[in-house]
CSV table of C-alpha atoms and ligand atoms in Angstrom, one decimal:
chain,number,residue,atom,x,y,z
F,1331,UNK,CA,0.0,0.0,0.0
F,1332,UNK,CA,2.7,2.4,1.1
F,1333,UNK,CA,4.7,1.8,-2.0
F,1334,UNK,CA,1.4,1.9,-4.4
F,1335,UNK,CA,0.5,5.4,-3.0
F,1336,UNK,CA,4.5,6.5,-2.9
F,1337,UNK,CA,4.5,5.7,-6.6
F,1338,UNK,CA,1.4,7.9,-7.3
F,1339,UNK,CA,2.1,11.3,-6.1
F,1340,UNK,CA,5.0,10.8,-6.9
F,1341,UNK,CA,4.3,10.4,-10.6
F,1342,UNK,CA,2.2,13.6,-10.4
F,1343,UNK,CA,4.9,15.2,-8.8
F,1344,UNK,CA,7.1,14.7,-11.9
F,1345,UNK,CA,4.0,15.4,-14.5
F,1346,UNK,CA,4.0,18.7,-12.4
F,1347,UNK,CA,7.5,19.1,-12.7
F,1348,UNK,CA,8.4,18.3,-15.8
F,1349,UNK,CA,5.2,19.6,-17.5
F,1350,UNK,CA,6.0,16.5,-20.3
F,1351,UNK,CA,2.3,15.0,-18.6
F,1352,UNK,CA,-1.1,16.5,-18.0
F,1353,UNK,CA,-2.7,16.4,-14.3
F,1354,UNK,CA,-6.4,16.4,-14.1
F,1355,UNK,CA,-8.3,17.2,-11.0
F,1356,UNK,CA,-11.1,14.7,-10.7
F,1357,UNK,CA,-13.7,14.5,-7.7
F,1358,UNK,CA,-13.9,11.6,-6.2
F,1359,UNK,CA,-16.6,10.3,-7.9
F,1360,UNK,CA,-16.0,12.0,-10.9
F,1361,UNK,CA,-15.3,10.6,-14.5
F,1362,UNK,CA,-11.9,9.2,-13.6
F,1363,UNK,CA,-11.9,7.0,-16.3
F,1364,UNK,CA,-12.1,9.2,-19.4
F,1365,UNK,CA,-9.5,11.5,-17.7
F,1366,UNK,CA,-7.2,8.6,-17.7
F,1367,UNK,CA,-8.2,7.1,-21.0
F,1368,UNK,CA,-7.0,10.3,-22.5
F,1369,UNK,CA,-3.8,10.4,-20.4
F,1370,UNK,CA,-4.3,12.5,-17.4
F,1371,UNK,CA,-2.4,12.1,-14.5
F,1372,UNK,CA,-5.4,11.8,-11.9
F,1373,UNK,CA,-5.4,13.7,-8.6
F,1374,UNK,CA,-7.9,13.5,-6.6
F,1375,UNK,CA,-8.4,16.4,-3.4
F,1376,UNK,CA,-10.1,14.4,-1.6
F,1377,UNK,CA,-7.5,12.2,-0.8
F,1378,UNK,CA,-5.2,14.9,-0.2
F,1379,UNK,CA,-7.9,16.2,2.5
F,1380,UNK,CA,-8.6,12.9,4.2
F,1381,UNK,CA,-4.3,13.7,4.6
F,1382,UNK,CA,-5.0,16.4,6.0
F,1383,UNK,CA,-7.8,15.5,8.4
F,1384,UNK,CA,-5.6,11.5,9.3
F,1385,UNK,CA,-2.7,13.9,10.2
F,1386,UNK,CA,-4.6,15.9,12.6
F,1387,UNK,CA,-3.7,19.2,10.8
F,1388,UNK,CA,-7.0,19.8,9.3
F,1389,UNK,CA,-9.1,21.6,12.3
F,1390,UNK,CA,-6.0,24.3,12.6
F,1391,UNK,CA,-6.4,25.3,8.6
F,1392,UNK,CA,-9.8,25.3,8.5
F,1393,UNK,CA,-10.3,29.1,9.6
F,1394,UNK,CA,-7.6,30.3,6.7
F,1395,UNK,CA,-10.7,29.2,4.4
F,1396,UNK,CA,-12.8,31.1,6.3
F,1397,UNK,CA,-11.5,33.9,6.4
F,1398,UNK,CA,-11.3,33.9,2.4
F,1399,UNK,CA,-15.6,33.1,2.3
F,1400,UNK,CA,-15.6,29.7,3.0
F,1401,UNK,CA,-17.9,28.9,5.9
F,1402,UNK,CA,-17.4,26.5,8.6
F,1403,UNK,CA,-20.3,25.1,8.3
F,1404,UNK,CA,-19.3,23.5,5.2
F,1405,UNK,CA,-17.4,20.7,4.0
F,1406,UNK,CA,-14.2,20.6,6.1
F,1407,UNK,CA,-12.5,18.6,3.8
F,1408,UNK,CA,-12.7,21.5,1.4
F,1409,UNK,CA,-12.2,24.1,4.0
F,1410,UNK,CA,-9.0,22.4,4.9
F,1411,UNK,CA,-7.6,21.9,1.8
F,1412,UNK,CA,-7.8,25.7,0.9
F,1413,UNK,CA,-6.8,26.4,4.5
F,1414,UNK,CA,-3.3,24.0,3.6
F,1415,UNK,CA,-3.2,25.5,-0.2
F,1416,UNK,CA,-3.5,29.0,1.6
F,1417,UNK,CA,-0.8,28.3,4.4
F,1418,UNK,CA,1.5,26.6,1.8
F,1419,UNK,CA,1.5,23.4,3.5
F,1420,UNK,CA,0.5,20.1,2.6
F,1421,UNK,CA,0.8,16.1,4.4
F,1422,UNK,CA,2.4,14.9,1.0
F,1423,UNK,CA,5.8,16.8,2.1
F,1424,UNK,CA,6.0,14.9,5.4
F,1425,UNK,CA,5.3,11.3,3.5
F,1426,UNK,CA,7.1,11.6,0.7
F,1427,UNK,CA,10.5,13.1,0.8
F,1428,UNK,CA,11.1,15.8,-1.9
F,1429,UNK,CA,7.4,16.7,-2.9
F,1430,UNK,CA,6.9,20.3,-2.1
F,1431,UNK,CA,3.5,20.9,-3.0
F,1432,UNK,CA,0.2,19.4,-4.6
F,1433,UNK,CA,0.2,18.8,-8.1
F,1434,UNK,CA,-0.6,21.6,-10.4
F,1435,UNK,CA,-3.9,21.0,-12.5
F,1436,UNK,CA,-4.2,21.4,-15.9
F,1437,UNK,CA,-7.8,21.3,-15.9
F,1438,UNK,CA,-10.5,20.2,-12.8
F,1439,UNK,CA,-13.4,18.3,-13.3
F,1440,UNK,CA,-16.3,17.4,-10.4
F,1441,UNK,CA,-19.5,15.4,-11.0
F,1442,UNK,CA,-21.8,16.7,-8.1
F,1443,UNK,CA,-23.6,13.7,-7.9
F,1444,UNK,CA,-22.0,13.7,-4.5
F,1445,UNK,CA,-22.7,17.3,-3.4
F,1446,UNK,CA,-22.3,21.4,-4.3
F,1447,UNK,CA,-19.4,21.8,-2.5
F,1448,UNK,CA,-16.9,19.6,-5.2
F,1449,UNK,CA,-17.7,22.8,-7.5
F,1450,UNK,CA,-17.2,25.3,-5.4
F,1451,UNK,CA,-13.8,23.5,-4.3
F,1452,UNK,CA,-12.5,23.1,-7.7
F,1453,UNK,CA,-14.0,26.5,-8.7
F,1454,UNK,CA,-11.5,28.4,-6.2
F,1455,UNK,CA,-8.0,26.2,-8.0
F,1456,UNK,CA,-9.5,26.7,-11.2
F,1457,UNK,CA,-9.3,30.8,-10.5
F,1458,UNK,CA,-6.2,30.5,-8.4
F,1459,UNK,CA,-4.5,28.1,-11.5
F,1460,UNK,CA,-6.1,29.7,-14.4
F,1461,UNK,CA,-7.3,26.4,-15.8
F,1462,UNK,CA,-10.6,25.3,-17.3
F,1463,UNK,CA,-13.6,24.0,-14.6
F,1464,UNK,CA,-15.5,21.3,-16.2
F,1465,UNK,CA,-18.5,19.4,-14.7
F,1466,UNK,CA,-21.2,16.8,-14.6
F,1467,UNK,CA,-24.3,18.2,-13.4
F,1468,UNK,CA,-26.0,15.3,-11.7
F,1469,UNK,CA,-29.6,14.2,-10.6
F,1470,UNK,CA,-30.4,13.9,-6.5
F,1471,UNK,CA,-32.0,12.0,-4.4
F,1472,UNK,CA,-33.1,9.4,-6.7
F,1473,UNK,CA,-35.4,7.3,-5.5
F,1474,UNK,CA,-35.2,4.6,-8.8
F,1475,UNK,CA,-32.4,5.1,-11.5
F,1476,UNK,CA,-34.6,5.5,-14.7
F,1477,UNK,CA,-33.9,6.0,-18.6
F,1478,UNK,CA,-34.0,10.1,-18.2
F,1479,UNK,CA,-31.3,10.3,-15.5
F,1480,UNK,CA,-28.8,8.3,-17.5
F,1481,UNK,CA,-29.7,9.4,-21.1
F,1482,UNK,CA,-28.7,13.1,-19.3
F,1483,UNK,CA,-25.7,12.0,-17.5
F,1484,UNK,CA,-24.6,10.0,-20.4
F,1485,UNK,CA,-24.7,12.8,-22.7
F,1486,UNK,CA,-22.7,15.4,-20.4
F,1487,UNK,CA,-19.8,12.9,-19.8
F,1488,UNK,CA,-19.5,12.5,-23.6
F,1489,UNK,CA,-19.6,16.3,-24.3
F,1490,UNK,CA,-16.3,16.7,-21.7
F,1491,UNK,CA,-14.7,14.7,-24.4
F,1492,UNK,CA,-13.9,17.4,-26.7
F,1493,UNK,CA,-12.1,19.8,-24.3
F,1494,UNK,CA,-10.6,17.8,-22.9
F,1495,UNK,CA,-9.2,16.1,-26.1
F,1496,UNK,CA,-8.0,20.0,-26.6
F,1497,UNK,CA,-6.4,19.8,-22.5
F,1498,UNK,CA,-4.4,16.6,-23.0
F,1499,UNK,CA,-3.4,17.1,-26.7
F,1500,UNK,CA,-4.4,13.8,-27.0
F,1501,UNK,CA,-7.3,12.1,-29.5
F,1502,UNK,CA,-10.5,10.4,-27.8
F,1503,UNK,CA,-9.9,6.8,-28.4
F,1504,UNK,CA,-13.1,4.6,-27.5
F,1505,UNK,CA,-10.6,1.4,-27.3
F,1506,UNK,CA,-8.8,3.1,-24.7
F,1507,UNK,CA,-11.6,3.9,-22.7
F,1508,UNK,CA,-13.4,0.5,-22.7
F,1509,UNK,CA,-9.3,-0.8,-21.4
F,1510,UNK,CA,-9.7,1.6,-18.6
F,1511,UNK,CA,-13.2,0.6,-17.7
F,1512,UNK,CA,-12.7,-2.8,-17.5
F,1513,UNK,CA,-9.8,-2.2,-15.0
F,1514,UNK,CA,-12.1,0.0,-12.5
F,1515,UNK,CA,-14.7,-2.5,-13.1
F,1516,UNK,CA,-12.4,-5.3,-11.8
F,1517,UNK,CA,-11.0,-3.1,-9.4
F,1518,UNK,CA,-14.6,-2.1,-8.6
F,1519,UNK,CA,-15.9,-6.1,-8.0
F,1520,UNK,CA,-12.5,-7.0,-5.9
F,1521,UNK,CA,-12.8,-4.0,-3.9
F,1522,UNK,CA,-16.6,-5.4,-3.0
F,1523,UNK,CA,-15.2,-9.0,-2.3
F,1524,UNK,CA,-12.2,-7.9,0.3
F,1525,UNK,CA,-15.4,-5.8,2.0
F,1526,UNK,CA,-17.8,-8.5,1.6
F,1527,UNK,CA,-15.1,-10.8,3.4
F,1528,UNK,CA,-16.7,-8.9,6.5
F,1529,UNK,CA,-19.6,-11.5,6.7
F,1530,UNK,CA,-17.5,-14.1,8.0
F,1531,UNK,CA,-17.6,-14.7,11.5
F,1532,UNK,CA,-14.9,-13.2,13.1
F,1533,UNK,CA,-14.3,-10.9,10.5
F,1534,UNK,CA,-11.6,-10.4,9.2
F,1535,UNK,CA,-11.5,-6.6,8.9
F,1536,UNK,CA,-13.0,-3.5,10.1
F,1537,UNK,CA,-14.6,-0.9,8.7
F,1538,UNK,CA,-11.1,1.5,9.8
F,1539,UNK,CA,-9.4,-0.9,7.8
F,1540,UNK,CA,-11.1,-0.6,5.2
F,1541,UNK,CA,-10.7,3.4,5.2
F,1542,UNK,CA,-7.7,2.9,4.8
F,1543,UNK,CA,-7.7,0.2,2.3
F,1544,UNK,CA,-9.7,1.5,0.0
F,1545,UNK,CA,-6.7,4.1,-1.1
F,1546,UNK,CA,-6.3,2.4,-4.4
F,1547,UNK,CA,-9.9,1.9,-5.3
F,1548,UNK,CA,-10.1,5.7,-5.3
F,1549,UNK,CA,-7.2,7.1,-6.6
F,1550,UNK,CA,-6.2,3.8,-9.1
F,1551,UNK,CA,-8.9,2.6,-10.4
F,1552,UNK,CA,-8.9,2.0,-14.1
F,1553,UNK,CA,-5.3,1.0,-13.4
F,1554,UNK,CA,-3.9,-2.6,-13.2
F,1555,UNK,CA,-1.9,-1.8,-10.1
F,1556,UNK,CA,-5.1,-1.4,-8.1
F,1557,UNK,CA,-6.4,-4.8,-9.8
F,1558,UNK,CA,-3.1,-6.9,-8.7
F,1559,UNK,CA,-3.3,-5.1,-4.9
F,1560,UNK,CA,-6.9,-6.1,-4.2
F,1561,UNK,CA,-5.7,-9.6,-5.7
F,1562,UNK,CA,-3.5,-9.8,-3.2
F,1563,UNK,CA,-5.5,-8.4,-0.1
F,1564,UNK,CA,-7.9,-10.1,-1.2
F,1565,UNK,CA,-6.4,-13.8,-1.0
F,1566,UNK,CA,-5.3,-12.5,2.4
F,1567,UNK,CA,-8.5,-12.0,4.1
F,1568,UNK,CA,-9.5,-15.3,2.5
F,1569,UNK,CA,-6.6,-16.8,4.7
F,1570,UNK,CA,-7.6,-15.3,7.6
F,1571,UNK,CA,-11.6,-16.6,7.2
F,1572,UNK,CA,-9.9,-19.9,6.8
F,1573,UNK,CA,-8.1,-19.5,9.7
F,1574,UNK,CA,-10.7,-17.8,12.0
F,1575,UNK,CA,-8.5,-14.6,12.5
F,1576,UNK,CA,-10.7,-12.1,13.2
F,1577,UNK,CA,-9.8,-8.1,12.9
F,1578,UNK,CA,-10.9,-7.8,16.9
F,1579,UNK,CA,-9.7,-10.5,19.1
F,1580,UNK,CA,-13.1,-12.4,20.4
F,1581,UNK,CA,-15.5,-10.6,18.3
F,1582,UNK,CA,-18.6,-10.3,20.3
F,1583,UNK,CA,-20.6,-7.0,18.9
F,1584,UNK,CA,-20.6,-6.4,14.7
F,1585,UNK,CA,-21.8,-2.6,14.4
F,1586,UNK,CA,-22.5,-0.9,10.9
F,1587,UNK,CA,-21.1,2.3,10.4
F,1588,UNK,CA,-23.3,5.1,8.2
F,1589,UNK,CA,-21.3,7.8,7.3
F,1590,UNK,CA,-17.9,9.5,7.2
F,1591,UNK,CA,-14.9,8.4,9.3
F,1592,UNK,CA,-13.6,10.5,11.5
F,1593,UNK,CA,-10.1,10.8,9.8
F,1594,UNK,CA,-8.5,12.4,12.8
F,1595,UNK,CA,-9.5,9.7,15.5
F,1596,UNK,CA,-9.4,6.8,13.0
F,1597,UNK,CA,-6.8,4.8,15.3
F,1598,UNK,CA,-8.3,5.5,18.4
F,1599,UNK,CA,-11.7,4.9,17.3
F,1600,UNK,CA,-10.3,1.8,15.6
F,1601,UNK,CA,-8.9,1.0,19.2
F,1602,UNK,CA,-11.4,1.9,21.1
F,1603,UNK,CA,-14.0,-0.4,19.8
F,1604,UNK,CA,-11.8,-3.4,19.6
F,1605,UNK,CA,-11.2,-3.2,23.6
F,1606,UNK,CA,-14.7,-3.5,23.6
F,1607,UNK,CA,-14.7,-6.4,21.5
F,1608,UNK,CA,-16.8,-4.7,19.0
F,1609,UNK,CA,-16.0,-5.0,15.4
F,1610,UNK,CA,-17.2,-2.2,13.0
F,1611,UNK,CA,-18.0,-4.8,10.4
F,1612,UNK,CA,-19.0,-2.2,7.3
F,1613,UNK,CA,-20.1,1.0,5.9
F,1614,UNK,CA,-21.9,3.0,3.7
F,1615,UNK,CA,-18.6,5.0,3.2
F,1616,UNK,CA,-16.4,2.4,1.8
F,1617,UNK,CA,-18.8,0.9,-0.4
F,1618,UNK,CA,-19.2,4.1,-2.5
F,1619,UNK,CA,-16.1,3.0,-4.7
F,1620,UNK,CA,-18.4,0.1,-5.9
F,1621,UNK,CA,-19.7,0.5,-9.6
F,1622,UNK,CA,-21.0,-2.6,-9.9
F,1623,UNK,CA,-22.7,-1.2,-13.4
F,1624,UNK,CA,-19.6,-0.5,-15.1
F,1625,UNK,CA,-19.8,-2.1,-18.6
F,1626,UNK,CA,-16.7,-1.7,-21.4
F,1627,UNK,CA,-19.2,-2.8,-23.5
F,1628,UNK,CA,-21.5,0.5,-22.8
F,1629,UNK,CA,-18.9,2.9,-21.9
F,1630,UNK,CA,-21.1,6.2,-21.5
F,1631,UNK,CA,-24.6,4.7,-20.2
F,1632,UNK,CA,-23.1,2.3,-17.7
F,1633,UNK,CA,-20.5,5.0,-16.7
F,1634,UNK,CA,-23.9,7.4,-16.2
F,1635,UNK,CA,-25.7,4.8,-14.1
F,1636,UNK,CA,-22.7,3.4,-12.2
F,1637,UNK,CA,-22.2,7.2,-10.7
F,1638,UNK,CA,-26.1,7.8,-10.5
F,1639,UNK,CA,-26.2,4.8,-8.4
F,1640,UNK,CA,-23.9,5.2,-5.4
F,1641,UNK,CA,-26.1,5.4,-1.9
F,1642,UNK,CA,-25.2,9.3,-1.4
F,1643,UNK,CA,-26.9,10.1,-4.9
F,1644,UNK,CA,-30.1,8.2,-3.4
F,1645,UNK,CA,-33.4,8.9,-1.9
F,1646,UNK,CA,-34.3,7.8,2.0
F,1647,UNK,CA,-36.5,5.4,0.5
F,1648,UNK,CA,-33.4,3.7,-1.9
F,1649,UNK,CA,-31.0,4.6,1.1
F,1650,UNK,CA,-33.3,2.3,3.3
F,1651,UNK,CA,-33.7,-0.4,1.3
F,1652,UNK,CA,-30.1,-0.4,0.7
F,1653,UNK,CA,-29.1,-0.5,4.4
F,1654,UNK,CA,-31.7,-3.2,5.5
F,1655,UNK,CA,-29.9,-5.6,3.2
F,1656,UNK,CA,-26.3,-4.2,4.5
F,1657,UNK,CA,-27.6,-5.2,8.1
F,1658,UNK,CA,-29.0,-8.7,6.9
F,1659,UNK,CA,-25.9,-9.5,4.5
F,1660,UNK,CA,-23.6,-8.4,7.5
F,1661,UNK,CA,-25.5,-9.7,10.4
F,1662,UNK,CA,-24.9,-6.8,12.3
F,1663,UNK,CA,-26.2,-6.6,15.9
F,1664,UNK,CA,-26.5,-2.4,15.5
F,1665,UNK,CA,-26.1,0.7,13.5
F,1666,UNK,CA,-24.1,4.0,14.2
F,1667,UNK,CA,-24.8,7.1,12.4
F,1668,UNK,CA,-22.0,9.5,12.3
F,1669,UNK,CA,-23.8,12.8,11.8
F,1670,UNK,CA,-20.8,14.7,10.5
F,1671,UNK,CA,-21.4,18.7,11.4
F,1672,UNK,CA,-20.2,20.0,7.6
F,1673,UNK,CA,-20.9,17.0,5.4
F,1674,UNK,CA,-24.9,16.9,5.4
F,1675,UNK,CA,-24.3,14.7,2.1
F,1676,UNK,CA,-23.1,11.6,3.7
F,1677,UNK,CA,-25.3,12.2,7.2
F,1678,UNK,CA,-28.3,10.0,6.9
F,1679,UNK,CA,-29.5,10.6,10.7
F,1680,UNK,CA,-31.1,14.0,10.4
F,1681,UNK,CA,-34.5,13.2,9.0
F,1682,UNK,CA,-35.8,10.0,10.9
F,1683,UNK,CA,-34.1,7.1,9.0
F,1684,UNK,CA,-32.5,5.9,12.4
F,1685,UNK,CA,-36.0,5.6,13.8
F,1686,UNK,CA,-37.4,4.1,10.8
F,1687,UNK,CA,-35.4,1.8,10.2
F,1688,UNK,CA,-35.2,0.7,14.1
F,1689,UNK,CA,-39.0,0.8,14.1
F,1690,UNK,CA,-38.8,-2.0,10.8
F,1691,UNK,CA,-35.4,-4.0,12.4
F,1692,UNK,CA,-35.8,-3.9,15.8
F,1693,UNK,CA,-32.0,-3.1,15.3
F,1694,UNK,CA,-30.8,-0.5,17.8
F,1695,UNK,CA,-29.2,2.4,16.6
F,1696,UNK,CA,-27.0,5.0,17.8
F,1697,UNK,CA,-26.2,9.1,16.4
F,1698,UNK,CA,-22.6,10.2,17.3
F,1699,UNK,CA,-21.8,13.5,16.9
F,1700,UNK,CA,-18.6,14.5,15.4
F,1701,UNK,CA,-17.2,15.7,11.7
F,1702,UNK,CA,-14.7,13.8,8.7
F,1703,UNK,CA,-12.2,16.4,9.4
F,1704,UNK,CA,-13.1,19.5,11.8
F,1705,UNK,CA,-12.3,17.7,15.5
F,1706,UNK,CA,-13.8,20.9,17.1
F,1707,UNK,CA,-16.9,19.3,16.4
F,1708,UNK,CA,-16.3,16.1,18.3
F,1709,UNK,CA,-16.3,15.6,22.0
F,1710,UNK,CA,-13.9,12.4,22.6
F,1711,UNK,CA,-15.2,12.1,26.6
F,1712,UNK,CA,-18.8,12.2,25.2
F,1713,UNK,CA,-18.1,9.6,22.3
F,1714,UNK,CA,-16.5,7.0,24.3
F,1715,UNK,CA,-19.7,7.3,27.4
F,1716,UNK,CA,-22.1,7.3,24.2
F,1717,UNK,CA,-20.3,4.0,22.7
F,1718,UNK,CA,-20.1,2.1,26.0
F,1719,UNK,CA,-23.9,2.9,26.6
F,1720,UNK,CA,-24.4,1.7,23.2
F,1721,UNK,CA,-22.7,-1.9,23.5
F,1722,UNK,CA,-24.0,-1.8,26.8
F,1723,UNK,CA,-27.5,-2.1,25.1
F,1724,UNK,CA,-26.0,-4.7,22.3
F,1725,UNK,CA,-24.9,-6.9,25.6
F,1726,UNK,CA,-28.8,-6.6,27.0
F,1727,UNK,CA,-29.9,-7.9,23.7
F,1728,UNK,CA,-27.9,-10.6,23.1
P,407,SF4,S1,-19.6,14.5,0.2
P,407,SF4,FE1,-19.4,15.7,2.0
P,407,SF4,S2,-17.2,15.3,2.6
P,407,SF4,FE2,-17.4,14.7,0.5
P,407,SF4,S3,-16.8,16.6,-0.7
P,407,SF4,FE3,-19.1,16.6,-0.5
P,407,SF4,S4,-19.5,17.8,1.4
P,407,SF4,FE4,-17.3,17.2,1.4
């Protein structure tokens, strides 16, 4: 992992350099592939900001973004990134010896089927580079995907084709992007194998774990290294089902967890729940690099519906459906809700799903207060009494 991610930044770090290769800006969830078919070096800002918020810098930048307009009471991983663009610093220094600074974009694209806040992130590089600001304009809360919503979606990530054709200096070439495809879409079907491996009994990893495993599936997919490293995790957690080597020693709780981590109190969280012998078994989070629609075969439309489909583009009604058949797949024993004070994208508590979906279970469920990156927001006395409470319940149910 360490070497797959070394290798990465630092090949942007030379396209930036050298200025022989193009850098692209991507969100996300955003039309890596066709950035990479036409021979983008892809950065995604995201990663960079879940750097920022792992490293525990990310609550001290965040008011350098506010004081240039960006409210706190919006996404902190964009407010942090600004904040570390702003104060010239950046986590990719510190990890990798002789980068100086984030790769400089040649052009930025965002699809906000995830949220607003992707174009208003990339909007402030693409003023303070000079560089085109191109986008995919997406459909929300969907309750069913239907012809419409893909014909649309379809037809916008087709039309970034040409500019960026003009960007890269590169020709479109459909052969390319159906290669491409077919490695995120293996990358896409191991990466939903190592976290299905969580149904076993103990399982074999947590949903911390997984935050951190799923590196690759964000930032390489469409690549064959990110096929060949879930290969190999992959055969790995097998091993450990065979052996009955489970990610908490005597696994006696499995929790689901709905929502963001919180990137700054991943370890201790991670630790904390493992004394308990509670095992985060999944999460919404880490399944949204799952595109189980990808098709070579139908670049555009299955690229469309792949990106319509993830859980945070999704009605409550989707959304629930979806999680009942996480808890049963999972056999989970309870639910946590992160309700993350600047992301109200991925925070499913605030309009009675926890109560609904107890009421239909008979699951118990419990909100924690706290944020991805902003650790103002959190209360770490207040999480640990609300978690032993909470396992104190699982233990009275049992
Ligand atoms: S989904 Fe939430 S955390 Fe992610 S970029 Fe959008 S507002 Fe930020």
């Amino acid at each position: 992992m360490k070497q797959i991610m070394a290798d990465y930044y630092y090949k942007l770090d030379s396209a930036t350099k050298t200025y022989k290769e193009k850098v692209a800006w991507c969100s996300s969830v955003g039309p890596a592939e066709i950035l990479r078919s036409l021979g983008f070096h892809v950065y995604f800002p995201e990663n960079h900001s879940a750097m920022l918020g792992a490293s525990r810098i990310a609550t001290d930048l965040i008011p350098y973004a506010n004081a240039v307009g960006y409210s706190p009471e919006v996404c902190s991983y964009l407010t942090s990134d600004i904040g570390a663009y702003l104060k010239k610093v950046t986590p990719l220094s510190k990890a990798y010896e002789g980068i100086k600074s984030i790769p400089k974009p040649d052009v930025l694209v965002f699809n906000t089927n995830q949220c607003r806040d992707v174009q208003d992130w990339m909007r402030f590089y693409a003023k303070e580079f000079s560089v085109p600001l191109l986008g995919i304009y997406t459909y929300r809360n969907i309750n069913e995907i239907e012809g419409i919503h893909v014909k649309s979606i379809a037809q916008q990530i087709e039309n970034l084709i040409d500019p960026l054709e003009k960007i890269s200096g590169n020709s479109f070439d459909k052969m390319e992007l159906k290669k491409v495809l077919a490695l995120s879409r293996k990358c896409s079907e191991l990466w939903k194998k190592v976290l299905d491996t969580a149904s076993a009994s103990p399982s074999p990893l947590t949903f911390f774990d997984g935050s951190i495993q799923m590196g690759p599936a964000v930032v390489l997919r469409g690549t064959q290294q990110a096929v060949d490293y879930y290969n190999l995790l992959l055969s790995e957690l097998k091993d450990r089902i065979k052996n009955k080597e489970g990610a908490v020693v005597d696994e006696r709780f499995r929790i689901y967890w709905d929502g963001m981590p919180i990137w700054g109190r991943l370890r201790a969280h991670s630790e904390l729940f493992a004394s308990r012998k509670a095992c985060v078994v999944a999460s919404t989070y880490c399944n949204s690099w799952i595109f189980s629609d990808f098709n070579e075969n139908d670049p555009f439309n299955s690229m469309a519906k792949a990106y319509t489909a993830l859980f945070i583009v999704r009605a409550d009604e989707a959304k629930e459906k979806y999680l009942k058949k996480m808890i049963e797949f999972f056999k989970v024993d309870g639910i946590i809700y992160h309700d993350s004070k600047s992301c109200s994208n991925n925070t499913n508590s605030r309009y009675g799903m926890p109560q609904r979906l107890e009421e239909e279970t008979r699951l118990p469920s419990l909100v924690v207060n706290g944020d991805l990156n902003d650790l103002r927001c959190l209360s770490d006395e207040q999480f640990k009494t609300n978690i032993d409470a909470f396992i104190e319940q699982l233990e009275g149910s049992k």
